[in-house]
């Protein structure tokens, strides 16, 4: 299937990537807004990193698109944070839902699907709604950082997202957790109250627990399963971009 996107085609992404690696988050977001206009949106689950990206974006534009995948299994503290974001930044968060309500999912797939097949549950409640939303965009902005998981370690600041067929922009891809929290405290950025209760990474209520001393920051996600990603951030460079990247590296 050919995807027509506004902005640079996939085979030009490699050259943009090398330039973009030197950009600040502010420069990256400004480029994204100038290049893609209303066809780019920030995707966020409102973790600490997401709050940094939202705050930086708010200093560049009064209005920008911000959406979230609402699995309908989020913590009350997360819904409370969404209200605070809308109030502070004067924007309306676009909330995207699964085609199945939690009750319909239970009727179709049985009780507590997340405890038996979290990949299917994430596909139904996160990946499919994301794919539907990204189908209306030319680029999306995330707040992933390379040192969060091994899957994310290869992320570029600007890259072709072969999985969803559009450009993916990661303004703080090279930041550390310390930089994220320094920004939050220095700029009085709102954040999820659960971060103060040993929840460094926050997802659905069914699949998130507080971490214990010495555990990895994402150890509280999908406890009991060898799963660290919900399937939104797998790195799959387009063949053309991969070839160009390889020739540049030689
Ligand atoms: S994080 Fe858990 S409850 Fe949420 S969509 Fe994935 S498996 Fe389902």
PDB file of C-alpha atoms and ligand atoms in Angstrom:
ATOM      1  CA  UNK A   1       0.000   0.000   0.000  1.00  0.00           C
ATOM      2  CA  UNK A   2       1.403   3.454  -0.911  1.00  0.00           C
ATOM      3  CA  UNK A   3       1.053   6.134   1.720  1.00  0.00           C
ATOM      4  CA  UNK A   4       0.872   9.729   0.524  1.00  0.00           C
ATOM      5  CA  UNK A   5       2.208  12.049   3.203  1.00  0.00           C
ATOM      6  CA  UNK A   6       2.831  15.766   3.365  1.00  0.00           C
ATOM      7  CA  UNK A   7       6.466  16.649   4.081  1.00  0.00           C
ATOM      8  CA  UNK A   8       9.649  14.784   3.166  1.00  0.00           C
ATOM      9  CA  UNK A   9       9.203  11.353   1.534  1.00  0.00           C
ATOM     10  CA  UNK A  10      10.566   8.279   3.342  1.00  0.00           C
ATOM     11  CA  UNK A  11      13.700   8.117   1.164  1.00  0.00           C
ATOM     12  CA  UNK A  12      14.727  11.622   2.303  1.00  0.00           C
ATOM     13  CA  UNK A  13      14.325  10.864   5.981  1.00  0.00           C
ATOM     14  CA  UNK A  14      17.892   9.573   6.373  1.00  0.00           C
ATOM     15  CA  UNK A  15      19.406  12.962   5.466  1.00  0.00           C
ATOM     16  CA  UNK A  16      16.968  14.791   7.717  1.00  0.00           C
ATOM     17  CA  UNK A  17      17.789  12.365  10.511  1.00  0.00           C
ATOM     18  CA  UNK A  18      21.447  13.280  10.619  1.00  0.00           C
ATOM     19  CA  UNK A  19      20.642  17.009  10.670  1.00  0.00           C
ATOM     20  CA  UNK A  20      17.871  16.578  13.213  1.00  0.00           C
ATOM     21  CA  UNK A  21      20.163  14.770  15.630  1.00  0.00           C
ATOM     22  CA  UNK A  22      21.710  18.177  16.382  1.00  0.00           C
ATOM     23  CA  UNK A  23      18.382  19.903  16.937  1.00  0.00           C
ATOM     24  CA  UNK A  24      17.044  20.934  20.325  1.00  0.00           C
ATOM     25  CA  UNK A  25      13.561  19.761  21.304  1.00  0.00           C
ATOM     26  CA  UNK A  26      12.337  23.313  20.599  1.00  0.00           C
ATOM     27  CA  UNK A  27      13.859  23.314  17.091  1.00  0.00           C
ATOM     28  CA  UNK A  28      12.461  19.843  16.436  1.00  0.00           C
ATOM     29  CA  UNK A  29       8.936  20.797  17.444  1.00  0.00           C
ATOM     30  CA  UNK A  30       9.092  24.068  15.506  1.00  0.00           C
ATOM     31  CA  UNK A  31      10.167  22.109  12.395  1.00  0.00           C
ATOM     32  CA  UNK A  32       7.339  19.633  12.929  1.00  0.00           C
ATOM     33  CA  UNK A  33       4.686  22.319  13.233  1.00  0.00           C
ATOM     34  CA  UNK A  34       6.037  24.319  10.262  1.00  0.00           C
ATOM     35  CA  UNK A  35       6.400  21.257   8.036  1.00  0.00           C
ATOM     36  CA  UNK A  36       3.189  19.393   8.792  1.00  0.00           C
ATOM     37  CA  UNK A  37       0.759  22.019  10.119  1.00  0.00           C
ATOM     38  CA  UNK A  38      -2.471  20.416  11.260  1.00  0.00           C
ATOM     39  CA  UNK A  39      -1.339  17.005   9.971  1.00  0.00           C
ATOM     40  CA  UNK A  40       0.982  16.454  12.923  1.00  0.00           C
ATOM     41  CA  UNK A  41      -0.106  15.732  16.483  1.00  0.00           C
ATOM     42  CA  UNK A  42       1.512  14.942  19.799  1.00  0.00           C
ATOM     43  CA  UNK A  43       0.653  11.505  21.126  1.00  0.00           C
ATOM     44  CA  UNK A  44       0.855  11.246  24.881  1.00  0.00           C
ATOM     45  CA  UNK A  45      -0.077   9.073  27.826  1.00  0.00           C
ATOM     46  CA  UNK A  46       1.021  11.965  30.058  1.00  0.00           C
ATOM     47  CA  UNK A  47       4.069  10.411  31.634  1.00  0.00           C
ATOM     48  CA  UNK A  48       6.835  12.728  32.826  1.00  0.00           C
ATOM     49  CA  UNK A  49       8.412  12.802  29.341  1.00  0.00           C
ATOM     50  CA  UNK A  50       5.096  13.575  27.682  1.00  0.00           C
ATOM     51  CA  UNK A  51       4.559  16.505  30.004  1.00  0.00           C
ATOM     52  CA  UNK A  52       7.916  17.972  28.977  1.00  0.00           C
ATOM     53  CA  UNK A  53       7.049  17.730  25.271  1.00  0.00           C
ATOM     54  CA  UNK A  54       3.604  19.258  25.852  1.00  0.00           C
ATOM     55  CA  UNK A  55       5.074  22.129  27.867  1.00  0.00           C
ATOM     56  CA  UNK A  56       7.725  22.907  25.244  1.00  0.00           C
ATOM     57  CA  UNK A  57       5.091  22.771  22.484  1.00  0.00           C
ATOM     58  CA  UNK A  58       2.863  25.173  24.427  1.00  0.00           C
ATOM     59  CA  UNK A  59       5.675  27.753  24.408  1.00  0.00           C
ATOM     60  CA  UNK A  60       5.898  27.542  20.606  1.00  0.00           C
ATOM     61  CA  UNK A  61       2.203  27.470  19.704  1.00  0.00           C
ATOM     62  CA  UNK A  62      -1.026  28.473  21.399  1.00  0.00           C
ATOM     63  CA  UNK A  63      -2.795  25.657  19.605  1.00  0.00           C
ATOM     64  CA  UNK A  64      -1.368  22.279  18.733  1.00  0.00           C
ATOM     65  CA  UNK A  65      -2.928  18.864  18.332  1.00  0.00           C
ATOM     66  CA  UNK A  66      -2.600  16.522  21.295  1.00  0.00           C
ATOM     67  CA  UNK A  67      -4.230  13.123  21.437  1.00  0.00           C
ATOM     68  CA  UNK A  68      -4.226  10.224  23.848  1.00  0.00           C
ATOM     69  CA  UNK A  69      -5.297   6.627  23.588  1.00  0.00           C
ATOM     70  CA  UNK A  70      -7.817   6.264  26.393  1.00  0.00           C
ATOM     71  CA  UNK A  71      -7.980   2.540  27.105  1.00  0.00           C
ATOM     72  CA  UNK A  72     -10.753   3.229  29.632  1.00  0.00           C
ATOM     73  CA  UNK A  73      -8.544   1.441  32.152  1.00  0.00           C
ATOM     74  CA  UNK A  74      -6.496   4.454  33.233  1.00  0.00           C
ATOM     75  CA  UNK A  75      -5.870   5.613  36.791  1.00  0.00           C
ATOM     76  CA  UNK A  76      -8.050   8.381  38.298  1.00  0.00           C
ATOM     77  CA  UNK A  77      -4.817  10.355  38.746  1.00  0.00           C
ATOM     78  CA  UNK A  78      -4.241  10.199  34.975  1.00  0.00           C
ATOM     79  CA  UNK A  79      -7.744  11.492  34.204  1.00  0.00           C
ATOM     80  CA  UNK A  80      -7.186  14.222  36.795  1.00  0.00           C
ATOM     81  CA  UNK A  81      -3.929  15.187  35.055  1.00  0.00           C
ATOM     82  CA  UNK A  82      -5.742  15.447  31.716  1.00  0.00           C
ATOM     83  CA  UNK A  83      -8.125  17.984  33.265  1.00  0.00           C
ATOM     84  CA  UNK A  84      -5.193  19.969  34.646  1.00  0.00           C
ATOM     85  CA  UNK A  85      -3.444  19.957  31.251  1.00  0.00           C
ATOM     86  CA  UNK A  86      -6.524  21.268  29.476  1.00  0.00           C
ATOM     87  CA  UNK A  87      -6.874  24.001  32.075  1.00  0.00           C
ATOM     88  CA  UNK A  88      -3.226  25.080  32.156  1.00  0.00           C
ATOM     89  CA  UNK A  89      -2.514  24.976  28.430  1.00  0.00           C
ATOM     90  CA  UNK A  90      -5.976  25.902  27.116  1.00  0.00           C
ATOM     91  CA  UNK A  91      -6.158  22.972  24.708  1.00  0.00           C
ATOM     92  CA  UNK A  92      -8.640  20.154  24.218  1.00  0.00           C
ATOM     93  CA  UNK A  93      -7.091  16.689  24.366  1.00  0.00           C
ATOM     94  CA  UNK A  94      -8.342  14.433  21.565  1.00  0.00           C
ATOM     95  CA  UNK A  95      -9.303  11.167  23.285  1.00  0.00           C
ATOM     96  CA  UNK A  96      -9.234   8.059  21.136  1.00  0.00           C
ATOM     97  CA  UNK A  97     -10.996   4.846  22.168  1.00  0.00           C
ATOM     98  CA  UNK A  98     -11.065   1.209  21.180  1.00  0.00           C
ATOM     99  CA  UNK A  99     -13.996   0.194  19.007  1.00  0.00           C
ATOM    100  CA  UNK A 100     -14.844  -2.229  21.829  1.00  0.00           C
ATOM    101  CA  UNK A 101     -16.037  -0.901  25.153  1.00  0.00           C
ATOM    102  CA  UNK A 102     -14.601  -2.768  28.153  1.00  0.00           C
ATOM    103  CA  UNK A 103     -17.924  -4.619  28.447  1.00  0.00           C
ATOM    104  CA  UNK A 104     -17.916  -5.597  24.751  1.00  0.00           C
ATOM    105  CA  UNK A 105     -14.318  -6.778  25.065  1.00  0.00           C
ATOM    106  CA  UNK A 106     -15.271  -8.975  27.994  1.00  0.00           C
ATOM    107  CA  UNK A 107     -18.230 -10.442  26.083  1.00  0.00           C
ATOM    108  CA  UNK A 108     -16.060 -11.113  23.018  1.00  0.00           C
ATOM    109  CA  UNK A 109     -12.755 -12.192  24.578  1.00  0.00           C
ATOM    110  CA  UNK A 110     -13.671 -13.223  28.108  1.00  0.00           C
ATOM    111  CA  UNK A 111     -12.957 -11.829  31.518  1.00  0.00           C
ATOM    112  CA  UNK A 112      -9.682 -10.005  32.324  1.00  0.00           C
ATOM    113  CA  UNK A 113      -8.073 -10.414  28.891  1.00  0.00           C
ATOM    114  CA  UNK A 114      -5.057  -8.414  30.110  1.00  0.00           C
ATOM    115  CA  UNK A 115      -4.192 -11.178  32.572  1.00  0.00           C
ATOM    116  CA  UNK A 116      -4.249 -13.908  29.900  1.00  0.00           C
ATOM    117  CA  UNK A 117      -3.216 -12.219  26.667  1.00  0.00           C
ATOM    118  CA  UNK A 118      -1.919  -8.670  27.246  1.00  0.00           C
ATOM    119  CA  UNK A 119      -0.668  -8.418  23.653  1.00  0.00           C
ATOM    120  CA  UNK A 120      -4.195  -8.923  22.321  1.00  0.00           C
ATOM    121  CA  UNK A 121      -5.621  -6.542  24.909  1.00  0.00           C
ATOM    122  CA  UNK A 122      -3.039  -3.864  23.974  1.00  0.00           C
ATOM    123  CA  UNK A 123      -3.773  -4.434  20.303  1.00  0.00           C
ATOM    124  CA  UNK A 124      -7.473  -3.916  20.853  1.00  0.00           C
ATOM    125  CA  UNK A 125      -7.251  -0.987  23.233  1.00  0.00           C
ATOM    126  CA  UNK A 126      -4.056   0.798  22.097  1.00  0.00           C
ATOM    127  CA  UNK A 127      -2.597  -0.283  18.762  1.00  0.00           C
ATOM    128  CA  UNK A 128      -5.792  -0.344  16.680  1.00  0.00           C
ATOM    129  CA  UNK A 129      -7.013   3.054  17.969  1.00  0.00           C
ATOM    130  CA  UNK A 130      -3.526   4.477  17.365  1.00  0.00           C
ATOM    131  CA  UNK A 131      -3.411   3.074  13.828  1.00  0.00           C
ATOM    132  CA  UNK A 132      -6.811   4.624  13.118  1.00  0.00           C
ATOM    133  CA  UNK A 133      -5.636   8.019  14.413  1.00  0.00           C
ATOM    134  CA  UNK A 134      -2.280   7.963  12.646  1.00  0.00           C
ATOM    135  CA  UNK A 135      -4.074   7.148   9.391  1.00  0.00           C
ATOM    136  CA  UNK A 136      -5.350  10.749   9.459  1.00  0.00           C
ATOM    137  CA  UNK A 137      -1.879  12.264  10.046  1.00  0.00           C
ATOM    138  CA  UNK A 138       1.384  12.756   8.137  1.00  0.00           C
ATOM    139  CA  UNK A 139       3.571  12.763  11.252  1.00  0.00           C
ATOM    140  CA  UNK A 140       3.283  12.074  14.940  1.00  0.00           C
ATOM    141  CA  UNK A 141       5.256  13.383  17.890  1.00  0.00           C
ATOM    142  CA  UNK A 142       6.162  11.124  20.794  1.00  0.00           C
ATOM    143  CA  UNK A 143       8.114  11.540  24.003  1.00  0.00           C
ATOM    144  CA  UNK A 144      10.138   8.322  23.893  1.00  0.00           C
ATOM    145  CA  UNK A 145      13.746   8.338  25.115  1.00  0.00           C
ATOM    146  CA  UNK A 146      16.467   5.964  23.967  1.00  0.00           C
ATOM    147  CA  UNK A 147      17.413   4.773  27.423  1.00  0.00           C
ATOM    148  CA  UNK A 148      13.865   3.753  28.409  1.00  0.00           C
ATOM    149  CA  UNK A 149      13.896   0.260  26.837  1.00  0.00           C
ATOM    150  CA  UNK A 150      16.093  -1.771  24.491  1.00  0.00           C
ATOM    151  CA  UNK A 151      13.454  -1.388  21.763  1.00  0.00           C
ATOM    152  CA  UNK A 152      13.714   2.400  22.020  1.00  0.00           C
ATOM    153  CA  UNK A 153      17.521   2.511  22.049  1.00  0.00           C
ATOM    154  CA  UNK A 154      17.635   2.777  18.245  1.00  0.00           C
ATOM    155  CA  UNK A 155      15.109   5.595  17.967  1.00  0.00           C
ATOM    156  CA  UNK A 156      16.068   8.699  15.964  1.00  0.00           C
ATOM    157  CA  UNK A 157      14.916  12.239  16.553  1.00  0.00           C
ATOM    158  CA  UNK A 158      13.144  12.143  13.169  1.00  0.00           C
ATOM    159  CA  UNK A 159      12.441   8.794  11.546  1.00  0.00           C
ATOM    160  CA  UNK A 160      10.176   6.956   9.160  1.00  0.00           C
ATOM    161  CA  UNK A 161       7.685   4.841  11.059  1.00  0.00           C
ATOM    162  CA  UNK A 162       7.284   1.850   8.777  1.00  0.00           C
ATOM    163  CA  UNK A 163       4.831   0.185  11.113  1.00  0.00           C
ATOM    164  CA  UNK A 164       2.259   2.950  10.760  1.00  0.00           C
ATOM    165  CA  UNK A 165       3.388   4.565   7.491  1.00  0.00           C
ATOM    166  CA  UNK A 166       4.181   8.130   8.524  1.00  0.00           C
ATOM    167  CA  UNK A 167       6.982  10.236   9.995  1.00  0.00           C
ATOM    168  CA  UNK A 168       7.718   9.896  13.689  1.00  0.00           C
ATOM    169  CA  UNK A 169       9.274  12.748  15.624  1.00  0.00           C
ATOM    170  CA  UNK A 170      10.901  12.174  19.013  1.00  0.00           C
ATOM    171  CA  UNK A 171      12.014  15.613  20.315  1.00  0.00           C
ATOM    172  CA  UNK A 172      13.598  14.400  23.588  1.00  0.00           C
ATOM    173  CA  UNK A 173      14.928  11.079  22.324  1.00  0.00           C
ATOM    174  CA  UNK A 174      18.416  11.771  23.748  1.00  0.00           C
ATOM    175  CA  UNK A 175      17.317  13.121  27.126  1.00  0.00           C
ATOM    176  CA  UNK A 176      17.946  11.347  30.404  1.00  0.00           C
ATOM    177  CA  UNK A 177      15.347  10.883  33.140  1.00  0.00           C
ATOM    178  CA  UNK A 178      17.289  13.434  35.183  1.00  0.00           C
ATOM    179  CA  UNK A 179      16.927  16.046  32.430  1.00  0.00           C
ATOM    180  CA  UNK A 180      13.196  15.333  32.234  1.00  0.00           C
ATOM    181  CA  UNK A 181      12.658  15.886  35.943  1.00  0.00           C
ATOM    182  CA  UNK A 182      14.903  18.960  36.030  1.00  0.00           C
ATOM    183  CA  UNK A 183      12.771  20.492  33.272  1.00  0.00           C
ATOM    184  CA  UNK A 184       9.562  19.645  35.142  1.00  0.00           C
ATOM    185  CA  UNK A 185      10.717  21.174  38.404  1.00  0.00           C
ATOM    186  CA  UNK A 186      12.401  24.210  36.812  1.00  0.00           C
ATOM    187  CA  UNK A 187       9.306  25.050  34.775  1.00  0.00           C
ATOM    188  CA  UNK A 188       6.556  24.061  37.227  1.00  0.00           C
ATOM    189  CA  UNK A 189       5.127  21.520  34.785  1.00  0.00           C
ATOM    190  CA  UNK A 190       2.144  19.486  36.055  1.00  0.00           C
ATOM    191  CA  UNK A 191       2.707  15.753  36.358  1.00  0.00           C
ATOM    192  CA  UNK A 192       0.898  12.590  37.425  1.00  0.00           C
ATOM    193  CA  UNK A 193       0.638  12.370  41.209  1.00  0.00           C
ATOM    194  CA  UNK A 194       1.429   8.643  40.985  1.00  0.00           C
ATOM    195  CA  UNK A 195       5.030   9.546  40.167  1.00  0.00           C
ATOM    196  CA  UNK A 196       5.334  10.536  43.846  1.00  0.00           C
ATOM    197  CA  UNK A 197       4.147   7.051  44.850  1.00  0.00           C
ATOM    198  CA  UNK A 198       6.851   4.947  43.137  1.00  0.00           C
ATOM    199  CA  UNK A 199       5.122   4.720  39.753  1.00  0.00           C
ATOM    200  CA  UNK A 200       7.838   5.967  37.349  1.00  0.00           C
ATOM    201  CA  UNK A 201       5.947   4.555  34.334  1.00  0.00           C
ATOM    202  CA  UNK A 202       2.159   4.636  34.288  1.00  0.00           C
ATOM    203  CA  UNK A 203      -0.252   2.785  32.020  1.00  0.00           C
ATOM    204  CA  UNK A 204      -3.494   0.941  32.715  1.00  0.00           C
ATOM    205  CA  UNK A 205      -4.588   0.087  36.253  1.00  0.00           C
ATOM    206  CA  UNK A 206      -4.610  -3.633  35.443  1.00  0.00           C
ATOM    207  CA  UNK A 207      -1.003  -3.685  34.207  1.00  0.00           C
ATOM    208  CA  UNK A 208       0.871  -1.158  36.336  1.00  0.00           C
ATOM    209  CA  UNK A 209       2.233  -1.434  39.836  1.00  0.00           C
ATOM    210  CA  UNK A 210       4.617   0.619  41.936  1.00  0.00           C
ATOM    211  CA  UNK A 211       8.293  -0.329  41.582  1.00  0.00           C
ATOM    212  CA  UNK A 212      10.349  -1.600  44.476  1.00  0.00           C
ATOM    213  CA  UNK A 213      13.713  -0.141  45.522  1.00  0.00           C
ATOM    214  CA  UNK A 214      16.387  -1.057  42.986  1.00  0.00           C
ATOM    215  CA  UNK A 215      13.950  -2.114  40.246  1.00  0.00           C
ATOM    216  CA  UNK A 216      14.064  -0.790  36.695  1.00  0.00           C
ATOM    217  CA  UNK A 217      11.752   2.166  36.006  1.00  0.00           C
ATOM    218  CA  UNK A 218       9.534   0.018  33.763  1.00  0.00           C
ATOM    219  CA  UNK A 219       9.492  -3.034  36.061  1.00  0.00           C
ATOM    220  CA  UNK A 220       6.009  -2.031  37.177  1.00  0.00           C
ATOM    221  CA  UNK A 221       4.563  -2.400  33.683  1.00  0.00           C
ATOM    222  CA  UNK A 222       2.963  -5.756  32.812  1.00  0.00           C
ATOM    223  CA  UNK A 223       4.387  -7.460  35.939  1.00  0.00           C
ATOM    224  CA  UNK A 224       4.591 -11.216  35.446  1.00  0.00           C
ATOM    225  CA  UNK A 225       4.922 -10.935  31.656  1.00  0.00           C
ATOM    226  CA  UNK A 226       8.045 -10.608  29.475  1.00  0.00           C
ATOM    227  CA  UNK A 227       6.551  -7.493  27.934  1.00  0.00           C
ATOM    228  CA  UNK A 228       7.920  -3.964  28.074  1.00  0.00           C
ATOM    229  CA  UNK A 229       6.092  -2.327  25.160  1.00  0.00           C
ATOM    230  CA  UNK A 230       2.465  -2.112  24.144  1.00  0.00           C
ATOM    231  CA  UNK A 231       3.436  -2.281  20.457  1.00  0.00           C
ATOM    232  CA  UNK A 232       3.347   1.440  19.664  1.00  0.00           C
ATOM    233  CA  UNK A 233       7.092   2.081  19.414  1.00  0.00           C
ATOM    234  CA  UNK A 234       8.691  -0.823  17.563  1.00  0.00           C
ATOM    235  CA  UNK A 235      11.456   0.469  15.296  1.00  0.00           C
ATOM    236  CA  UNK A 236      11.047  -0.605  11.671  1.00  0.00           C
ATOM    237  CA  UNK A 237      13.029   1.676   9.302  1.00  0.00           C
ATOM    238  CA  UNK A 238      11.788   1.815   5.722  1.00  0.00           C
ATOM    239  CA  UNK A 239      14.063  -0.083   3.312  1.00  0.00           C
ATOM    240  CA  UNK A 240      15.066   3.115   1.482  1.00  0.00           C
ATOM    241  CA  UNK A 241      15.893   4.923   4.718  1.00  0.00           C
ATOM    242  CA  UNK A 242      17.819   1.916   5.995  1.00  0.00           C
ATOM    243  CA  UNK A 243      19.889   1.695   2.828  1.00  0.00           C
ATOM    244  CA  UNK A 244      20.681   5.404   2.896  1.00  0.00           C
ATOM    245  CA  UNK A 245      21.617   5.176   6.562  1.00  0.00           C
ATOM    246  CA  UNK A 246      23.968   2.280   5.905  1.00  0.00           C
ATOM    247  CA  UNK A 247      25.716   4.065   3.054  1.00  0.00           C
ATOM    248  CA  UNK A 248      26.187   7.175   5.201  1.00  0.00           C
ATOM    249  CA  UNK A 249      27.733   5.091   7.955  1.00  0.00           C
ATOM    250  CA  UNK A 250      30.375   3.594   5.638  1.00  0.00           C
TER     251      UNK A 250
HETATM  252  S1  LIG B   1      -1.850  -2.117  29.349  1.00  0.00           S
HETATM  253 FE1  LIG B   1      -3.028  -3.900  30.112  1.00  0.00          FE
HETATM  254  S2  LIG B   1      -5.184  -3.253  30.334  1.00  0.00           S
HETATM  255 FE2  LIG B   1      -4.077  -1.698  29.128  1.00  0.00          FE
HETATM  256  S3  LIG B   1      -4.482  -2.244  27.028  1.00  0.00           S
HETATM  257 FE3  LIG B   1      -2.531  -3.229  27.549  1.00  0.00          FE
HETATM  258  S4  LIG B   1      -3.020  -5.277  28.373  1.00  0.00           S
HETATM  259 FE4  LIG B   1      -4.945  -4.071  28.280  1.00  0.00          FE
END
